[in-house]
Amino acid sequence: MLPQFFFISGIQCHMYRQTVSNKKLSIMLAKRGGALLLLELAVNNFLYTFDPYYGTTGVFILAMLGISLLLLSVLIYLPSRVLLFLSIMAVFGHHLLDGFHVGETFLLDLLGSLIHEQQFIETKATLFIINYTILPWAPLLWIGYVIGHWFDPTYPKDKRKQKLRFLGIACLLLFIILRISGWYGEASPWLIDANSFPMTLMSFFDLTKYPASLCLLACIFGVMLLLLGSFEDSGTKVTKALTTYGQHSLLIYLFSTLILHLTALVILPIEGISMSAMIIKPESYLLGNELENHGFPLITVYAIWIFAIITLYLLFQQLTFTPRSKTNQQDRITND
């Protein structure tokens, strides 16, 4: 759920801001942003492709998160209200750039794609894959940074929950209005299938992710805000599991990419496909490639996904360390 990931990352930036000056915060954001960008290009790209020559370079989640932090390292000097206004306008208005293509040179093409255009850019040496764009992902992080004070320990809990629920309902209503009207916020129209309600429902929720549409963001963001407002006082196994994932989110992301790619590599020979086909190169994206019709039914994909979630949870749950209090430690020493 990427909107939540960017939004909560912004809240974490605000939490760090409480203990340091703007200058130190700016330096920290620039360092973290650069580190994530390097991690994407050097490590995560290899986990996606298994190509030691890096014939394809993807701008995925980590790279865009890094770029968002790098931009925030400069934007923190703006007044909070100005940054919030600009961020909201960017989220709501990014569709105005739909279909707009920048430049004929490689650098202009790359810049335009990074801002708001999913694209494959091919050079003599590398195929660049731009899946995640600055608009609208980065403004979600900036919004989380600005309203992060809602999550301060001193902020009234009831007031926070009320705001989260109100905004959650508002986002869902916005999604429903925009989706039904088809006026704005989604390029993919939905169709009514008179013979199948499930197909109509799937069409209604068939939303654009690259770049993310306003309808997609409003739908997912609305659910997230309602959950944040409802789970705060909950100590259920669900919230504990989410906490485990949150504490190891980066490791889980990288590890899951590795495991899923290795699994696909092992399964290929069973289907009569060479294992080398899973070493993703620029030609892997051409029509007629061995992987063109490779895949599993949706139910199988969900089964693999659930298995991976449970396995990773059990693994990383063992890494979650809750420090003992001094009193408990002293009691243990006394008892011994």
XYZ file of C-alpha atoms in Angstrom:
336
model
C 0.000 0.000 0.000
C 2.275 2.725 -1.275
C 0.300 5.857 -0.274
C 0.535 4.760 3.361
C 4.252 4.052 2.997
C 5.044 7.545 1.743
C 2.661 9.277 4.155
C 4.007 7.478 7.238
C 7.589 8.123 6.104
C 6.713 11.817 6.171
C 5.406 11.462 9.734
C 8.701 9.832 10.727
C 10.574 12.817 9.267
C 8.487 15.104 11.470
C 9.291 12.997 14.544
C 13.001 13.370 13.858
C 12.544 17.108 13.387
C 11.472 17.419 17.033
C 15.006 16.700 18.255
C 17.223 18.527 15.751
C 17.587 21.861 13.991
C 16.392 22.465 10.444
C 19.978 22.327 9.204
C 20.648 18.929 10.781
C 17.289 17.652 9.560
C 18.071 18.807 6.025
C 21.430 17.014 6.097
C 19.844 13.848 7.489
C 17.115 13.851 4.826
C 19.686 14.369 2.068
C 21.829 11.501 3.380
C 18.866 9.132 3.783
C 17.524 10.086 0.386
C 20.869 9.513 -1.299
C 21.328 6.197 0.515
C 17.892 4.935 -0.602
C 18.584 6.013 -4.174
C 21.900 4.149 -4.138
C 20.277 1.112 -2.522
C 17.683 1.032 -5.293
C 20.168 1.340 -8.132
C 22.851 -0.967 -6.737
C 20.961 -3.601 -4.736
C 17.233 -3.647 -5.444
C 17.703 -3.432 -9.210
C 19.885 -6.542 -9.051
C 17.304 -8.378 -6.927
C 14.684 -7.580 -9.564
C 16.798 -8.603 -12.554
C 19.661 -10.904 -11.401
C 21.624 -9.179 -14.182
C 25.195 -8.428 -12.984
C 25.661 -6.048 -15.919
C 22.643 -3.912 -14.944
C 21.234 -3.781 -18.449
C 18.003 -2.397 -16.998
C 17.766 0.359 -14.402
C 14.443 0.778 -12.647
C 13.122 3.693 -10.632
C 10.942 1.845 -8.156
C 9.710 2.492 -4.621
C 13.057 3.011 -2.885
C 14.380 5.382 -5.545
C 11.254 7.531 -5.464
C 11.269 7.574 -1.669
C 14.886 8.703 -1.822
C 14.078 11.439 -4.336
C 11.162 12.568 -2.146
C 13.481 12.887 0.849
C 16.086 14.757 -1.171
C 13.461 17.274 -2.263
C 12.113 17.561 1.276
C 15.616 18.398 2.526
C 15.189 21.693 0.665
C 11.454 22.195 1.125
C 11.588 22.075 4.942
C 12.639 25.725 4.893
C 9.242 26.706 3.490
C 6.500 27.684 5.965
C 4.483 24.590 6.865
C 1.231 26.007 5.499
C 2.872 26.853 2.177
C 4.360 23.357 1.870
C 1.008 21.772 2.763
C -0.831 23.893 0.191
C 1.676 23.107 -2.565
C 1.596 19.390 -1.715
C -2.213 19.187 -1.787
C -2.346 21.098 -5.068
C 0.241 18.721 -6.544
C -1.786 15.659 -5.535
C -5.063 17.056 -6.833
C -3.652 18.710 -9.932
C -1.109 16.220 -11.246
C -3.589 14.954 -13.866
C -3.178 18.270 -15.661
C 0.151 16.869 -16.841
C -1.392 13.703 -18.278
C -0.252 13.203 -21.853
C 2.337 15.970 -21.609
C 5.716 14.781 -22.894
C 8.919 16.692 -22.153
C 11.820 17.133 -24.530
C 13.582 15.188 -27.202
C 16.945 14.703 -25.501
C 17.683 11.879 -23.071
C 18.050 14.162 -20.045
C 14.807 16.034 -20.715
C 13.045 12.767 -21.406
C 14.318 11.301 -18.136
C 13.388 14.425 -16.170
C 9.883 14.526 -17.616
C 9.363 10.858 -16.840
C 10.579 11.256 -13.269
C 8.117 14.093 -12.744
C 4.953 12.510 -14.114
C 5.199 9.946 -16.875
C 5.697 6.219 -16.665
C 8.052 5.360 -19.473
C 10.693 2.995 -20.819
C 13.728 4.992 -21.987
C 16.240 3.039 -24.021
C 19.864 4.013 -24.543
C 22.667 2.065 -26.189
C 23.769 0.619 -22.859
C 20.724 0.624 -20.567
C 16.947 0.424 -20.504
C 15.563 2.854 -17.919
C 12.199 1.883 -16.417
C 10.337 4.760 -14.759
C 7.438 3.295 -12.795
C 7.185 5.672 -9.851
C 7.057 9.402 -10.443
C 7.560 12.456 -8.262
C 3.947 13.460 -8.829
C 1.958 12.380 -6.940
C 4.133 10.204 -4.662
C 6.501 12.807 -3.187
C 3.730 15.231 -2.086
C 2.175 12.426 -0.020
C 5.392 12.239 2.010
C 5.470 16.009 2.371
C 1.865 16.044 3.618
C 2.781 13.443 6.230
C 5.706 15.635 7.290
C 3.561 18.759 7.696
C 0.702 17.162 9.629
C 3.021 14.851 11.558
C 2.355 16.904 14.703
C -1.041 15.182 14.876
C 0.870 12.114 16.026
C 2.918 13.833 18.718
C 2.434 12.305 22.198
C 1.165 15.680 23.452
C -1.506 15.988 20.751
C -5.002 15.151 22.084
C -5.826 11.581 21.125
C -9.549 12.175 20.624
C -8.867 15.157 18.386
C -6.413 13.121 16.276
C -8.847 10.233 15.879
C -11.647 12.632 14.946
C -9.519 14.295 12.256
C -8.320 10.985 10.837
C -11.831 9.595 10.578
C -13.217 12.783 9.063
C -10.482 12.915 6.416
C -10.830 9.193 5.762
C -14.545 9.512 5.047
C -13.926 12.637 2.937
C -11.341 10.787 0.816
C -13.663 7.840 0.219
C -16.537 10.152 -0.726
C -14.218 11.984 -3.127
C -13.233 8.663 -4.683
C -16.856 7.570 -5.146
C -17.916 10.921 -6.643
C -14.969 11.107 -9.042
C -15.252 7.471 -10.061
C -18.992 7.523 -10.691
C -18.877 10.801 -12.590
C -15.718 9.952 -14.554
C -15.076 13.677 -14.698
C -11.532 13.724 -13.304
C -8.976 11.688 -11.457
C -8.877 8.445 -13.450
C -8.022 7.705 -17.064
C -9.500 4.191 -17.058
C -13.319 4.247 -17.404
C -15.433 1.674 -15.601
C -18.106 -0.372 -17.322
C -21.361 -1.897 -16.142
C -21.698 -5.596 -16.920
C -25.424 -6.381 -16.753
C -24.690 -10.098 -16.463
C -22.028 -9.972 -13.772
C -21.957 -7.709 -10.716
C -18.429 -8.915 -9.714
C -17.098 -7.836 -13.115
C -18.743 -4.428 -12.693
C -17.213 -4.114 -9.236
C -13.765 -5.098 -10.527
C -14.104 -2.539 -13.303
C -15.048 0.146 -10.771
C -11.919 -0.549 -8.717
C -9.635 -0.983 -11.734
C -7.552 2.101 -11.014
C -4.343 3.427 -12.555
C -1.153 2.957 -10.554
C 1.536 4.236 -12.978
C 1.417 7.125 -12.356
C -1.038 6.822 -9.494
C -4.436 8.353 -10.223
C -6.246 10.644 -7.813
C -9.001 8.018 -7.538
C -6.478 5.373 -6.474
C -4.954 7.682 -3.882
C -8.323 8.807 -2.502
C -9.549 5.214 -2.183
C -6.468 3.772 -0.481
C -5.753 6.901 1.562
C -9.321 6.967 2.857
C -9.104 3.378 4.095
C -5.698 4.053 5.658
C -6.899 7.105 7.596
C -9.914 5.236 8.938
C -7.689 2.371 10.067
C -5.253 4.759 11.732
C -8.144 6.332 13.587
C -9.537 2.975 14.683
C -6.469 0.891 15.558
C -4.728 3.349 17.859
C -6.051 1.831 21.075
C -6.078 -1.709 19.769
C -3.642 -4.274 21.094
C -4.820 -7.081 18.864
C -2.659 -9.581 17.042
C -3.314 -7.655 13.832
C -1.759 -4.453 15.153
C 1.156 -6.406 16.623
C 1.746 -8.051 13.258
C 1.637 -4.668 11.504
C 4.128 -3.344 14.058
C 6.471 -6.227 13.275
C 6.298 -5.434 9.566
C 6.797 -1.734 10.252
C 9.927 -2.313 12.312
C 11.572 -4.292 9.510
C 9.876 -2.844 6.434
C 13.040 -2.249 4.393
C 14.515 -5.684 5.096
C 11.187 -7.371 4.388
C 10.855 -5.520 1.087
C 14.339 -6.489 -0.110
C 14.123 -10.030 1.227
C 10.717 -10.672 -0.352
C 11.985 -9.455 -3.737
C 14.912 -11.867 -3.498
C 12.798 -14.842 -2.399
C 10.098 -14.322 -5.032
C 12.659 -13.950 -7.816
C 14.512 -17.078 -6.685
C 11.212 -18.986 -6.511
C 10.324 -17.939 -10.049
C 13.784 -18.993 -11.180
C 13.320 -22.495 -9.737
C 9.784 -22.940 -11.122
C 10.651 -22.023 -14.724
C 12.166 -25.414 -15.715
C 8.946 -27.121 -14.564
C 7.140 -25.112 -17.227
C 9.760 -25.933 -19.829
C 11.339 -22.479 -19.761
C 15.061 -21.894 -19.374
C 16.138 -20.497 -15.999
C 18.203 -17.904 -17.829
C 14.941 -16.255 -18.939
C 14.505 -14.984 -15.385
C 17.682 -12.929 -15.707
C 15.862 -9.804 -16.765
C 17.543 -7.873 -19.584
C 16.287 -5.180 -22.002
C 15.225 -7.862 -24.486
C 13.041 -9.436 -21.782
C 10.505 -6.667 -22.429
C 10.223 -7.368 -26.158
C 7.256 -9.160 -27.685
C 7.871 -12.852 -28.211
C 10.134 -13.198 -25.179
C 9.979 -16.503 -23.294
C 8.304 -14.814 -20.330
C 5.590 -13.100 -22.363
C 2.858 -15.593 -21.437
C 4.438 -16.791 -18.212
C 2.395 -16.473 -15.041
C -0.144 -18.060 -12.729
C -3.896 -17.745 -12.182
C -4.922 -14.993 -9.797
C -5.852 -17.451 -7.049
C -2.338 -18.916 -7.187
C -0.792 -15.454 -6.965
C -2.866 -14.703 -3.867
C -1.852 -18.029 -2.307
C 1.861 -17.273 -2.897
C 1.363 -13.759 -1.502
C -0.324 -15.021 1.686
C 2.352 -17.683 2.156
C 5.092 -15.057 1.769
C 3.394 -12.708 4.258
C 3.074 -15.418 6.909
C 6.599 -16.727 6.361
C 8.183 -13.276 6.554
C 6.163 -12.425 9.647
C 7.302 -15.562 11.472
C 10.891 -14.913 10.434
C 11.109 -11.254 11.367
C 9.030 -11.657 14.507
C 12.072 -13.357 15.986
C 14.117 -10.234 15.243
C 11.724 -7.923 17.080
C 13.434 -7.060 20.347
C 11.598 -5.510 23.267
C 14.127 -4.224 25.804
C 13.555 -5.218 29.405
C 12.967 -2.482 31.934
C 15.663 -1.898 34.549
C 13.296 -3.098 37.247
C 12.716 -6.418 35.473
C 16.443 -6.857 34.951
C 17.174 -6.179 38.609
C 14.440 -8.593 39.683
C 15.962 -11.284 37.480
C 19.415 -10.723 38.950
C 17.973 -10.872 42.472
C 16.077 -14.083 41.762
C 19.156 -15.688 40.288
